PDB file of C-alpha atoms and ligand atoms in Angstrom:
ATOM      1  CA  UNK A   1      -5.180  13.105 -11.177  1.00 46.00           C
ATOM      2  CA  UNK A   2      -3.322  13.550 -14.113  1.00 65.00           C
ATOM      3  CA  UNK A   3       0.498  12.760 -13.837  1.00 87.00           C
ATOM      4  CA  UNK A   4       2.682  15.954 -13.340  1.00 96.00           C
ATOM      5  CA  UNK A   5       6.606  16.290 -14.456  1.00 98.00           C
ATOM      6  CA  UNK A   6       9.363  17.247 -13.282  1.00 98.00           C
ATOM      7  CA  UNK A   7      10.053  20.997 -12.508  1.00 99.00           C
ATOM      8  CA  UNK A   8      13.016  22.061 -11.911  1.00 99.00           C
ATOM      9  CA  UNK A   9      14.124  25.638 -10.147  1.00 99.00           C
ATOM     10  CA  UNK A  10      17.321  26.914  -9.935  1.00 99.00           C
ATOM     11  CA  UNK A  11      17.593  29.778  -6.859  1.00 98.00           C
ATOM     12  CA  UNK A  12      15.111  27.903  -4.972  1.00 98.00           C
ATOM     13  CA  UNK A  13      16.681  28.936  -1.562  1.00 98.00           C
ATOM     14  CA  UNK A  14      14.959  32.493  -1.414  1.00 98.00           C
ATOM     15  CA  UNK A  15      12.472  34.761  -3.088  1.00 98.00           C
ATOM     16  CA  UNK A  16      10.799  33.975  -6.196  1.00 98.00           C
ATOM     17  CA  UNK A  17      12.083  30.322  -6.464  1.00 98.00           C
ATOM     18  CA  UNK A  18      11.739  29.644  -2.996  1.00 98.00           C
ATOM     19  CA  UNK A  19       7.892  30.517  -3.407  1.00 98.00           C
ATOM     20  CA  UNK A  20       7.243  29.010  -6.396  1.00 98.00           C
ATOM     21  CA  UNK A  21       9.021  25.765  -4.681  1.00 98.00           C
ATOM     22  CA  UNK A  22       6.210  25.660  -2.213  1.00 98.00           C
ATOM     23  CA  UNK A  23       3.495  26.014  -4.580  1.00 98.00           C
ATOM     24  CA  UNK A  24       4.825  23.797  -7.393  1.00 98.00           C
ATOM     25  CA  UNK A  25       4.926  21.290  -4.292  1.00 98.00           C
ATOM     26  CA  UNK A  26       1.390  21.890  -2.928  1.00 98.00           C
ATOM     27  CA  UNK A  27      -0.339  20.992  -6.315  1.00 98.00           C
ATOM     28  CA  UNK A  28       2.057  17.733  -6.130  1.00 98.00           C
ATOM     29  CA  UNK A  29       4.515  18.053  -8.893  1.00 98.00           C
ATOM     30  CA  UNK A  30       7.947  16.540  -8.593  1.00 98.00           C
ATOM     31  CA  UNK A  31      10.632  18.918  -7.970  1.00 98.00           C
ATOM     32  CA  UNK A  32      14.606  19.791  -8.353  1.00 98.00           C
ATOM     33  CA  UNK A  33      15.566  22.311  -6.329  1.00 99.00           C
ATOM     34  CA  UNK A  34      18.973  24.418  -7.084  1.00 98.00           C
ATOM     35  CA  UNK A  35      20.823  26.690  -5.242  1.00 98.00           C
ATOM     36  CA  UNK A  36      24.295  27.294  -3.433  1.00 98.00           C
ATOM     37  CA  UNK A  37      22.365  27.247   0.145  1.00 98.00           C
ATOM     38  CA  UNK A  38      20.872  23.753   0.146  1.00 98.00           C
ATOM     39  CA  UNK A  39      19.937  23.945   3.835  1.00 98.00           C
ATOM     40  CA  UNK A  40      17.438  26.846   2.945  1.00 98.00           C
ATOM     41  CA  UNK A  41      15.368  24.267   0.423  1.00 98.00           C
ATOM     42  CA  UNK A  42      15.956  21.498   2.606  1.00 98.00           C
ATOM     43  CA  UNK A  43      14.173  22.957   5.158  1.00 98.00           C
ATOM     44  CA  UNK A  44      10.889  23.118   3.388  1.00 98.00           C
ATOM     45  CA  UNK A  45      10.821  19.580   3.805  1.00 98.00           C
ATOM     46  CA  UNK A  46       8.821  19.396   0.446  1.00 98.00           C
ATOM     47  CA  UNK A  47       7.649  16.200  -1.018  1.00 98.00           C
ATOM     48  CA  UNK A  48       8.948  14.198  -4.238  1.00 97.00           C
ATOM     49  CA  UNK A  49      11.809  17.107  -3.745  1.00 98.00           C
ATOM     50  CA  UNK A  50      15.073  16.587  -4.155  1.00 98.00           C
ATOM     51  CA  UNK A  51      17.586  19.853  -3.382  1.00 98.00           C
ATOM     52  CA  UNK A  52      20.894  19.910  -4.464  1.00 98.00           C
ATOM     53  CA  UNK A  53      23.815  22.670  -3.784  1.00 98.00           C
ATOM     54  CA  UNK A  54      24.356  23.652  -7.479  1.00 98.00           C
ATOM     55  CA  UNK A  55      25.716  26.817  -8.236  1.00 98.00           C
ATOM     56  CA  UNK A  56      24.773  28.037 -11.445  1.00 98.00           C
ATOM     57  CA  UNK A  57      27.827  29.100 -13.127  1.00 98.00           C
ATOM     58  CA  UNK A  58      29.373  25.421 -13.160  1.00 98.00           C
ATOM     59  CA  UNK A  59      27.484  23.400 -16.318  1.00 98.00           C
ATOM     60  CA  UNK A  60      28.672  20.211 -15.478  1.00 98.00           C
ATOM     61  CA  UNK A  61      27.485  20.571 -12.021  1.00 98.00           C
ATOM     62  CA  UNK A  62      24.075  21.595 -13.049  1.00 98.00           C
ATOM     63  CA  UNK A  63      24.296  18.872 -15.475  1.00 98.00           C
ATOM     64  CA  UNK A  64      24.863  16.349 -13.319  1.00 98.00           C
ATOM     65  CA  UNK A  65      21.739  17.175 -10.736  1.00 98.00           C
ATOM     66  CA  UNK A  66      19.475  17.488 -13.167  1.00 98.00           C
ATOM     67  CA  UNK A  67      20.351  14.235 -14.847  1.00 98.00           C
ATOM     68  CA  UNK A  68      20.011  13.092 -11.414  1.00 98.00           C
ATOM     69  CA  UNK A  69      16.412  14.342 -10.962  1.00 98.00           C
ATOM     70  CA  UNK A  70      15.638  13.027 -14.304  1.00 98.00           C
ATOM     71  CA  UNK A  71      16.591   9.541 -13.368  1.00 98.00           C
ATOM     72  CA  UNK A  72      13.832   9.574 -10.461  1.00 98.00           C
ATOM     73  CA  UNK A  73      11.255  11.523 -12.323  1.00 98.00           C
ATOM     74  CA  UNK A  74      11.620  11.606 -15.612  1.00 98.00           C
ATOM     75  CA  UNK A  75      12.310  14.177 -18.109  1.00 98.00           C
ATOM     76  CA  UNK A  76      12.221  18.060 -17.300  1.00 98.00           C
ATOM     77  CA  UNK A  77       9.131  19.567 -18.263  1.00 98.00           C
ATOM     78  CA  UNK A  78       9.684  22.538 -16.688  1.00 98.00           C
ATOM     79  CA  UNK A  79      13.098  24.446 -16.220  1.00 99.00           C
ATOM     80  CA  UNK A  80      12.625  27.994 -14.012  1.00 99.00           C
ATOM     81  CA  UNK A  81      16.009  29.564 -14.403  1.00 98.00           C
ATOM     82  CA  UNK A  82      15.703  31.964 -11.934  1.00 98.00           C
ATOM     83  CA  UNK A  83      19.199  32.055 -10.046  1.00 98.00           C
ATOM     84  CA  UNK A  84      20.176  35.612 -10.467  1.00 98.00           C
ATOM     85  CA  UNK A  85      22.614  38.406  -8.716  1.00 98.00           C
ATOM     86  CA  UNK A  86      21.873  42.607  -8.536  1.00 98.00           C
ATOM     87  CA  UNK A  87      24.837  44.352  -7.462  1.00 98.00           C
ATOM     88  CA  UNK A  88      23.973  47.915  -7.872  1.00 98.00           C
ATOM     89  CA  UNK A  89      27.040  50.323  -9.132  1.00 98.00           C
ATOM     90  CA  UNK A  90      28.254  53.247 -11.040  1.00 96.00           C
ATOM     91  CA  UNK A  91      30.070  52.405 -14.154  1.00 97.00           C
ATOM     92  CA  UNK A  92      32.074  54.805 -12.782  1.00 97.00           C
ATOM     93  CA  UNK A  93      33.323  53.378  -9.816  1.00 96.00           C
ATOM     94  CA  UNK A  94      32.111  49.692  -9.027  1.00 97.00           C
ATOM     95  CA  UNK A  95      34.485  46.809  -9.032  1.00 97.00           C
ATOM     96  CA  UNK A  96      34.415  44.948 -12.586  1.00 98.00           C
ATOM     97  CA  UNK A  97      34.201  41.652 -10.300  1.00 98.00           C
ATOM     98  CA  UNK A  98      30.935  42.240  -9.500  1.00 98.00           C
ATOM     99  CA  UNK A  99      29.662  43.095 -13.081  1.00 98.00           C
ATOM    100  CA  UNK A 100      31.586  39.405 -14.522  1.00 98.00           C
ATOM    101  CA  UNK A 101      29.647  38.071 -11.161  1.00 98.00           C
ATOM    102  CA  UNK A 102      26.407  39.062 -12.888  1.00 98.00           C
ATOM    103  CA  UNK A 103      27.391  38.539 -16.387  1.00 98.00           C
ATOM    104  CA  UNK A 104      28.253  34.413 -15.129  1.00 98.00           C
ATOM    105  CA  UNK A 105      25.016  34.458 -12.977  1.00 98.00           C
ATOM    106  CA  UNK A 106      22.234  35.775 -15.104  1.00 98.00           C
ATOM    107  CA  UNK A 107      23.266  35.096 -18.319  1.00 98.00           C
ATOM    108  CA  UNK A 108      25.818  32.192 -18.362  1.00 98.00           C
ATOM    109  CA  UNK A 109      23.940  30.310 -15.424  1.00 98.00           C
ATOM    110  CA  UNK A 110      20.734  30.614 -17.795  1.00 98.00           C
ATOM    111  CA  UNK A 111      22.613  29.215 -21.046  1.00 98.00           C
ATOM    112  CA  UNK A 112      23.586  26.778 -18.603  1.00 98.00           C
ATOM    113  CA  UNK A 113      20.231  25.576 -17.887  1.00 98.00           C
ATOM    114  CA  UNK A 114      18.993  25.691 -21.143  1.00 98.00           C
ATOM    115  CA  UNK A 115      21.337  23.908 -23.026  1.00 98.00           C
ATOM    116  CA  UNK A 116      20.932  20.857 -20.669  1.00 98.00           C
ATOM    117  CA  UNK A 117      17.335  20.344 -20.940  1.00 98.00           C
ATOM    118  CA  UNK A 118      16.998  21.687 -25.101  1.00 98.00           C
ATOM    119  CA  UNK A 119      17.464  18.146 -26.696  1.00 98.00           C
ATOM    120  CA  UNK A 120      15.375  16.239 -24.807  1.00 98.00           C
ATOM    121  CA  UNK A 121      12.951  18.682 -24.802  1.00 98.00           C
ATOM    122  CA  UNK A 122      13.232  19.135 -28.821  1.00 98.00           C
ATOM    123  CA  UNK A 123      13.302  15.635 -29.555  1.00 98.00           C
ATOM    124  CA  UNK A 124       9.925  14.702 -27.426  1.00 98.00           C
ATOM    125  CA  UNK A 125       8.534  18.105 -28.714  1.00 98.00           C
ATOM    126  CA  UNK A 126       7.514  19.894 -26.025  1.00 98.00           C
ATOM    127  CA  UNK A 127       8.562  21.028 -22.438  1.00 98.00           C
ATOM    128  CA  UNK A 128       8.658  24.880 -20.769  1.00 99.00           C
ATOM    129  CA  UNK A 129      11.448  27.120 -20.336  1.00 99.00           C
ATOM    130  CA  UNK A 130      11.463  30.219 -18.346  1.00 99.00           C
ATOM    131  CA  UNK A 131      13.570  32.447 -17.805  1.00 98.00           C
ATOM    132  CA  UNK A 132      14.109  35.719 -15.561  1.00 98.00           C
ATOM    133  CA  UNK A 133      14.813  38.881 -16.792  1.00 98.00           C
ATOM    134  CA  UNK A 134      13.488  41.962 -15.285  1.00 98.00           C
ATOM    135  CA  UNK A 135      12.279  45.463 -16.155  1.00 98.00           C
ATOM    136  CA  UNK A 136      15.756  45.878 -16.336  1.00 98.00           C
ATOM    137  CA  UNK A 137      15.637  43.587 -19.270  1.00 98.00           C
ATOM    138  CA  UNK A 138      14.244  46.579 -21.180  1.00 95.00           C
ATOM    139  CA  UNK A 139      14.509  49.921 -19.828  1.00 97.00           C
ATOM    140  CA  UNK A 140      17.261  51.628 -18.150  1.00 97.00           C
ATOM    141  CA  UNK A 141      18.064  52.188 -14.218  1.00 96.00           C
ATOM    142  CA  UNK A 142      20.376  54.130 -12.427  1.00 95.00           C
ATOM    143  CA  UNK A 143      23.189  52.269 -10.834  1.00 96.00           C
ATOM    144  CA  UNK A 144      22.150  49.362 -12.838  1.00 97.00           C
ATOM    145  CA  UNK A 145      24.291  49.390 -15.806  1.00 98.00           C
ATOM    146  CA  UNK A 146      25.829  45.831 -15.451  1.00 98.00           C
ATOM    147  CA  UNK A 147      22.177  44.421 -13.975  1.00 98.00           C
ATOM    148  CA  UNK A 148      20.716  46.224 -17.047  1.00 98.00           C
ATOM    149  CA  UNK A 149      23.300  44.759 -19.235  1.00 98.00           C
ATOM    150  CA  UNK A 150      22.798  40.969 -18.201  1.00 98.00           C
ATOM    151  CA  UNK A 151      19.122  41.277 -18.058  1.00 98.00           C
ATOM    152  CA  UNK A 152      18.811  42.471 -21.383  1.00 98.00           C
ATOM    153  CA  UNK A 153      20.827  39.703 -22.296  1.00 98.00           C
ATOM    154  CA  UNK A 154      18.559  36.875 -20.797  1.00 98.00           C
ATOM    155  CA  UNK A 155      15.659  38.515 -22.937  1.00 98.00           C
ATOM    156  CA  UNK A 156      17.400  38.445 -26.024  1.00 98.00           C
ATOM    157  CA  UNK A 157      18.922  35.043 -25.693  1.00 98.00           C
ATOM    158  CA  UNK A 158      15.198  34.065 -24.416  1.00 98.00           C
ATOM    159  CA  UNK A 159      13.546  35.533 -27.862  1.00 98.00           C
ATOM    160  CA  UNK A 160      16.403  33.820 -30.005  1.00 98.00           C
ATOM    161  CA  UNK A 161      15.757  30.373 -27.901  1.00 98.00           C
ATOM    162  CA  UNK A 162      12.154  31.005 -28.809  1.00 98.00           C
ATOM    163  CA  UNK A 163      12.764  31.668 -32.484  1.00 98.00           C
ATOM    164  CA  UNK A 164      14.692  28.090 -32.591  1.00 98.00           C
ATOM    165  CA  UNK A 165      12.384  26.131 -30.462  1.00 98.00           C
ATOM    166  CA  UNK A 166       8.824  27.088 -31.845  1.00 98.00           C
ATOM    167  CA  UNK A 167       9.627  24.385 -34.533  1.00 98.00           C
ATOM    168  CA  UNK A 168       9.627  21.730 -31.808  1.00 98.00           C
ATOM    169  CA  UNK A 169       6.732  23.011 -29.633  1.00 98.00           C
ATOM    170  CA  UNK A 170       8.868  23.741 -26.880  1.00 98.00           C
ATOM    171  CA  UNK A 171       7.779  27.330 -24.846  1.00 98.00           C
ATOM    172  CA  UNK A 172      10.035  29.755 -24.414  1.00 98.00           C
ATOM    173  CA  UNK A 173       8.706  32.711 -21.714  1.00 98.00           C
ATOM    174  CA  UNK A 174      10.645  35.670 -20.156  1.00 98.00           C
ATOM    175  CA  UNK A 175       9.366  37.124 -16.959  1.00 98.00           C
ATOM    176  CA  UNK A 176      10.444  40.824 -16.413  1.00 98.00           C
ATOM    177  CA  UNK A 177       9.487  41.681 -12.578  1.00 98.00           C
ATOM    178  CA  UNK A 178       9.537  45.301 -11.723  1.00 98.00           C
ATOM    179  CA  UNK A 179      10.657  45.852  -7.630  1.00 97.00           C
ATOM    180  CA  UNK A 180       9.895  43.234  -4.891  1.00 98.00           C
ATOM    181  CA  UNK A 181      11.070  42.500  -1.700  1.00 97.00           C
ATOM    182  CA  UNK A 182      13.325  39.719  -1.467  1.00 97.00           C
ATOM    183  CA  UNK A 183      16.731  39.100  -0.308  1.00 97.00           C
ATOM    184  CA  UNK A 184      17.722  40.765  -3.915  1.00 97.00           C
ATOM    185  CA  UNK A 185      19.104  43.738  -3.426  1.00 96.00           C
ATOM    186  CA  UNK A 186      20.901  43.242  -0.151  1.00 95.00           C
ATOM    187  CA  UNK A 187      24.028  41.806  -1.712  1.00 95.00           C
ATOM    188  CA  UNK A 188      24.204  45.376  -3.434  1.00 96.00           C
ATOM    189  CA  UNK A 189      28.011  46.633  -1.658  1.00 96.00           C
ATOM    190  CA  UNK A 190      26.902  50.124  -1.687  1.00 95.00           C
ATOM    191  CA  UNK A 191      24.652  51.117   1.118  1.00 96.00           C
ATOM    192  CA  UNK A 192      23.685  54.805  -0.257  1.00 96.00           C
ATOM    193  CA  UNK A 193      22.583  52.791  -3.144  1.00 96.00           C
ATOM    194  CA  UNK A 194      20.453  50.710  -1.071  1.00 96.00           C
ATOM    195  CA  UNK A 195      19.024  53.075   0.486  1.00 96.00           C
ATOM    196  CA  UNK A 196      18.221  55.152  -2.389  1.00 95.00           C
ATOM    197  CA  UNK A 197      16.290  52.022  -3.715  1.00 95.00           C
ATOM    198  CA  UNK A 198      14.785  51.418  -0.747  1.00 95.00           C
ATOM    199  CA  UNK A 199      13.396  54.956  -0.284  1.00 96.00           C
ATOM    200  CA  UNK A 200      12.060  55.327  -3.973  1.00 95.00           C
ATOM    201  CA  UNK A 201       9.760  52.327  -3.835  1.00 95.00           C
ATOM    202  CA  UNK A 202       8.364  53.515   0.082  1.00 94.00           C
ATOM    203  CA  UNK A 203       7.619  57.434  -1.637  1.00 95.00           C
ATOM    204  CA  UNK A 204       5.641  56.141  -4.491  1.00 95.00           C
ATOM    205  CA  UNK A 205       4.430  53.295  -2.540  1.00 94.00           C
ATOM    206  CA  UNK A 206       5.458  50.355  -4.507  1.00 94.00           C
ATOM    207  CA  UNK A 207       5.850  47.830  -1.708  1.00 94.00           C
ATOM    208  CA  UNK A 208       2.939  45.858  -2.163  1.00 97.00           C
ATOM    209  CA  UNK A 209       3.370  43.255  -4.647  1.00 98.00           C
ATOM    210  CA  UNK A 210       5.459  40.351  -2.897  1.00 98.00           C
ATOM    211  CA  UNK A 211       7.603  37.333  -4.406  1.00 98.00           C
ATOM    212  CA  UNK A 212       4.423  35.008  -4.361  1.00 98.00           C
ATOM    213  CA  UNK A 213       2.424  37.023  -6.726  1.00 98.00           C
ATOM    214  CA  UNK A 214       5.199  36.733  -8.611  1.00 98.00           C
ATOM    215  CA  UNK A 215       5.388  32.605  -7.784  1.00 98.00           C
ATOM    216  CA  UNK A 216       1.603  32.539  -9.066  1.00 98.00           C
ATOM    217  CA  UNK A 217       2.107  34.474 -12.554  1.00 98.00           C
ATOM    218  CA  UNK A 218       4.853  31.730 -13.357  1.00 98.00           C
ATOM    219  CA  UNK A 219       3.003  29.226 -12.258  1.00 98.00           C
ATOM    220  CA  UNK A 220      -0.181  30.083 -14.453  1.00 98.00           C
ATOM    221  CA  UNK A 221       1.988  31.022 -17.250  1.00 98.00           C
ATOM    222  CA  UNK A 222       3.285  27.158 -17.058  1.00 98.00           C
ATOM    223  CA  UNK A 223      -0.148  25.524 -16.925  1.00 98.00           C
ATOM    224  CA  UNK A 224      -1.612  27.044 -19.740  1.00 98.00           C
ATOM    225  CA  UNK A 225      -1.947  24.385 -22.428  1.00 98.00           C
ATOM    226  CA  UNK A 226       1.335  23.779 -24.706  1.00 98.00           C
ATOM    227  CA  UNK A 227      -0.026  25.547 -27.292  1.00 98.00           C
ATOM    228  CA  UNK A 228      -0.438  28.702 -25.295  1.00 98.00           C
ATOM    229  CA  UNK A 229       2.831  31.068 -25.002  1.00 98.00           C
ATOM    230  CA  UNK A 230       2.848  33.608 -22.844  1.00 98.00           C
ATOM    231  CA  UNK A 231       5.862  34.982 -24.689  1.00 98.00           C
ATOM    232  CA  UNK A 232       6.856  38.121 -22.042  1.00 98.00           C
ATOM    233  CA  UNK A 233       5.555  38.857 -18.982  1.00 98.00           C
ATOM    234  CA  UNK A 234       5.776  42.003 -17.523  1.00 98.00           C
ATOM    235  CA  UNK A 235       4.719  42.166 -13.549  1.00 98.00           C
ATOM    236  CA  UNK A 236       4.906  44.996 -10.904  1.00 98.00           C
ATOM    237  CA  UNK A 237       3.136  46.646  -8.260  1.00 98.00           C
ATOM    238  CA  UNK A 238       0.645  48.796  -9.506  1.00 98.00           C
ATOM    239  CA  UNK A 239       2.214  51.812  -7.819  1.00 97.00           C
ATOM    240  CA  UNK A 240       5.461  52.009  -9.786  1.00 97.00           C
ATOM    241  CA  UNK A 241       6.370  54.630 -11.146  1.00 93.00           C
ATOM    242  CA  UNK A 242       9.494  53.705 -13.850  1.00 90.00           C
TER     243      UNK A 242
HETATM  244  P1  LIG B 301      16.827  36.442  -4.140  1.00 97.92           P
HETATM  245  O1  LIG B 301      18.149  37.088  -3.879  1.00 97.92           O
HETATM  246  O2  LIG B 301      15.843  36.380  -3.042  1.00 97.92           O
HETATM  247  O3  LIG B 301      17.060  34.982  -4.743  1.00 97.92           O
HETATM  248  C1  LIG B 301      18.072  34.725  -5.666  1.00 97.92           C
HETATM  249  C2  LIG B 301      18.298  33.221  -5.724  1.00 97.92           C
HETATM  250  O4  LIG B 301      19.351  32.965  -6.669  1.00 97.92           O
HETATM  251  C3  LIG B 301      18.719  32.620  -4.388  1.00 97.92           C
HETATM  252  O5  LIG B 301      18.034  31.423  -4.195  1.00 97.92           O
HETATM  253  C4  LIG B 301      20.210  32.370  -4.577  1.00 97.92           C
HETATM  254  O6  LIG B 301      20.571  31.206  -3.833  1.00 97.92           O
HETATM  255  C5  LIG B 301      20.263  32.055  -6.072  1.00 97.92           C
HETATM  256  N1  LIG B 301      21.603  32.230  -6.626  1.00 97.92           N
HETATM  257  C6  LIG B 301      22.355  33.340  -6.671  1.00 97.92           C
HETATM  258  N2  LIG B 301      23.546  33.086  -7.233  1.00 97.92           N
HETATM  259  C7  LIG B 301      23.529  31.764  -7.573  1.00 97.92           C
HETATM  260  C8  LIG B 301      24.462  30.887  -8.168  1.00 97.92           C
HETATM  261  N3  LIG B 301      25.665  31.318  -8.556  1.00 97.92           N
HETATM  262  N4  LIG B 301      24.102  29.590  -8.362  1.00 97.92           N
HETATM  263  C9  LIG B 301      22.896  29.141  -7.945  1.00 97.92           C
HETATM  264  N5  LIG B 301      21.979  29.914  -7.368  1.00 97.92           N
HETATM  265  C10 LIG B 301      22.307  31.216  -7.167  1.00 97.92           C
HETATM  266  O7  LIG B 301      16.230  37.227  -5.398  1.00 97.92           O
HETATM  267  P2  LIG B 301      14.829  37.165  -6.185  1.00 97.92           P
HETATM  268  O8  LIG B 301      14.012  36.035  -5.772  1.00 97.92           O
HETATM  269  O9  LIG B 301      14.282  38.530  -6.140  1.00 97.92           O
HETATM  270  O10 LIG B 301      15.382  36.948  -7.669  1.00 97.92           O
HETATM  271  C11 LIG B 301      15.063  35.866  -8.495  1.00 97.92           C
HETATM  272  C12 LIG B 301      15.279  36.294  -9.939  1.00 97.92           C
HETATM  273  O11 LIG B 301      14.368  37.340 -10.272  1.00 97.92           O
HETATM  274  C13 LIG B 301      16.669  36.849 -10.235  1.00 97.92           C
HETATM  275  O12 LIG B 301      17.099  36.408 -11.491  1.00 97.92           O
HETATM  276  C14 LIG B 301      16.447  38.359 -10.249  1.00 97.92           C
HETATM  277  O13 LIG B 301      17.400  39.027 -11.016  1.00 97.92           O
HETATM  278  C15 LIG B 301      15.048  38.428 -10.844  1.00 97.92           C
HETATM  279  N6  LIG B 301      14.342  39.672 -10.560  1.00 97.92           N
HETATM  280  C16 LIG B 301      14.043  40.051  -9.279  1.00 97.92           C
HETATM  281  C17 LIG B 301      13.412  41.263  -9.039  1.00 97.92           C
HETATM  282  C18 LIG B 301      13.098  41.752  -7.658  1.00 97.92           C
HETATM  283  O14 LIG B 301      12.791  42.929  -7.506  1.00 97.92           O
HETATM  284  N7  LIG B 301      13.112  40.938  -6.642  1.00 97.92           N
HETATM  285  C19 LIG B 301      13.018  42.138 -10.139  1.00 97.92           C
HETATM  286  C20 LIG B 301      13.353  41.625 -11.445  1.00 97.92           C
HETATM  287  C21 LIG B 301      13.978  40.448 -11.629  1.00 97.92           C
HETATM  288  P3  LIG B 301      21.971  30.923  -3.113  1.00 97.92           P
HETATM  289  O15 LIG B 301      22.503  32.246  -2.658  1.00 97.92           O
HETATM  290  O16 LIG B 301      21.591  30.001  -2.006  1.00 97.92           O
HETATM  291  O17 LIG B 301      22.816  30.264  -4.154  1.00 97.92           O
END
């Protein structure tokens, strides 16, 4: 079997990186898994896995575990940066705290991750980023402003990454998920909001798509051959309506 690199994940402790951690695992490649809850990963009890308690918003300390990683595996082939935060809100009326939480999350947690792995990944000419943006990234949503705002933001820093990295062969791919359960929108403060999500996706139905479908389009995405780019990917269940 051909040797497989290191991939690493940052929010591997639920949803879409906590699926893709399993599956990543099953077809054997070394992993580095990232999140604030390293218990969560832990208990996967993966193998060639290391999980460390990063949180995404401190560089040197996502630095430091991947260079960790790197010294067991080798070089990052694969960086997922998934770690994200939705706090629904008015502009109107929700805290500013939680829009700089999602501003340092989604799009300074992303940076992050990208400018650690970018030279090594330049100077061997080649390696995968992806990064998570949403629908979101592209179209509006009520209550979303600050989510909308951050998510665009990963897709345009994603297409200016890809501008500067074609040169060196490196992939550069934005995933922009429409709604699926996960433990997403539950750190939302606003429980009308919630439910208002909640009870949009159950009328039109759009509750069928789940975070490993999700886990599987990334994957595939990744093990196309380096000269494939899937540059965007947009994914949702079939039944959505916006
Ligand atoms: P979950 O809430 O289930 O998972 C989010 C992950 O991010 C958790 O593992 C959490 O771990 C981690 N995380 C949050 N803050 C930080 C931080 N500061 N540092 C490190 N890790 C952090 O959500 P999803 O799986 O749904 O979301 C994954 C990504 O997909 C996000 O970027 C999200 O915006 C995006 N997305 C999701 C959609 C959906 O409908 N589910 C739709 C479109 C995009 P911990 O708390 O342990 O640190």
């Amino acid at each position: 079997m051909e040797d497989k690199k290191l991939v690493v994940i940052t929010g591997a402790s639920s949803g879409f990186g906590l699926e893709m951690a399993k599956m990543f695992a099953e077809d054997g490649y070394p992993l580095l898994l990232l999140a604030r809850r390293v218990e969560k990963m832990e208990a996967l009890n993966l193998p060639n896995t290391l999980c460390k308690k990063v949180d995404v918003t401190d560089k040197t300390g996502l630095e430091k575990a991947i260079r960790a990683a790197e010294a067991v595996y080798g070089e990052t082939d694969l960086l997922i940066n998934n770690a994200g935060v939705m706090l629904l809100g008015s502009i109107e009326t929700q805290n500013a705290n939680e829009w700089q939480k999602m501003l340092d999350v989604n799009v300074m947690g992303v940076m992050h991750g990208m400018q650690t792995v970018i030279p090594s990944m330049k100077a061997r000419k080649g390696g995968t980023i992806i990064n998570l943006s949403s629908m979101a990234g592209y179209q509006a949503f009520e209550n979303h402003a600050a989510y909308c705002a951050s998510k665009f933001g990963v897709r345009g820093l994603t297409q200016t990454a890809r501008l500067e990295l074609s040169p060196f062969n490196v992939r550069v791919i934005t995933i922009e998920p429409g709604a699926v359960k996960t433990e997403l929108l539950e750190h939302t403060t606003d429980d009308t909001i919630i439910k208002g999500y909640n009870e949009w996706k159950e009328s039109v139905g759009a509750v069928n798509i789940t975070a490993k479908d999700v886990a599987k389009t990334i994957k595939f995405a990744y093990e196309l051959p380096q000269s494939v780019l899937l540059r965007e990917i947009v994914i949702c269940d079939t039944m959505q309506d916006a």
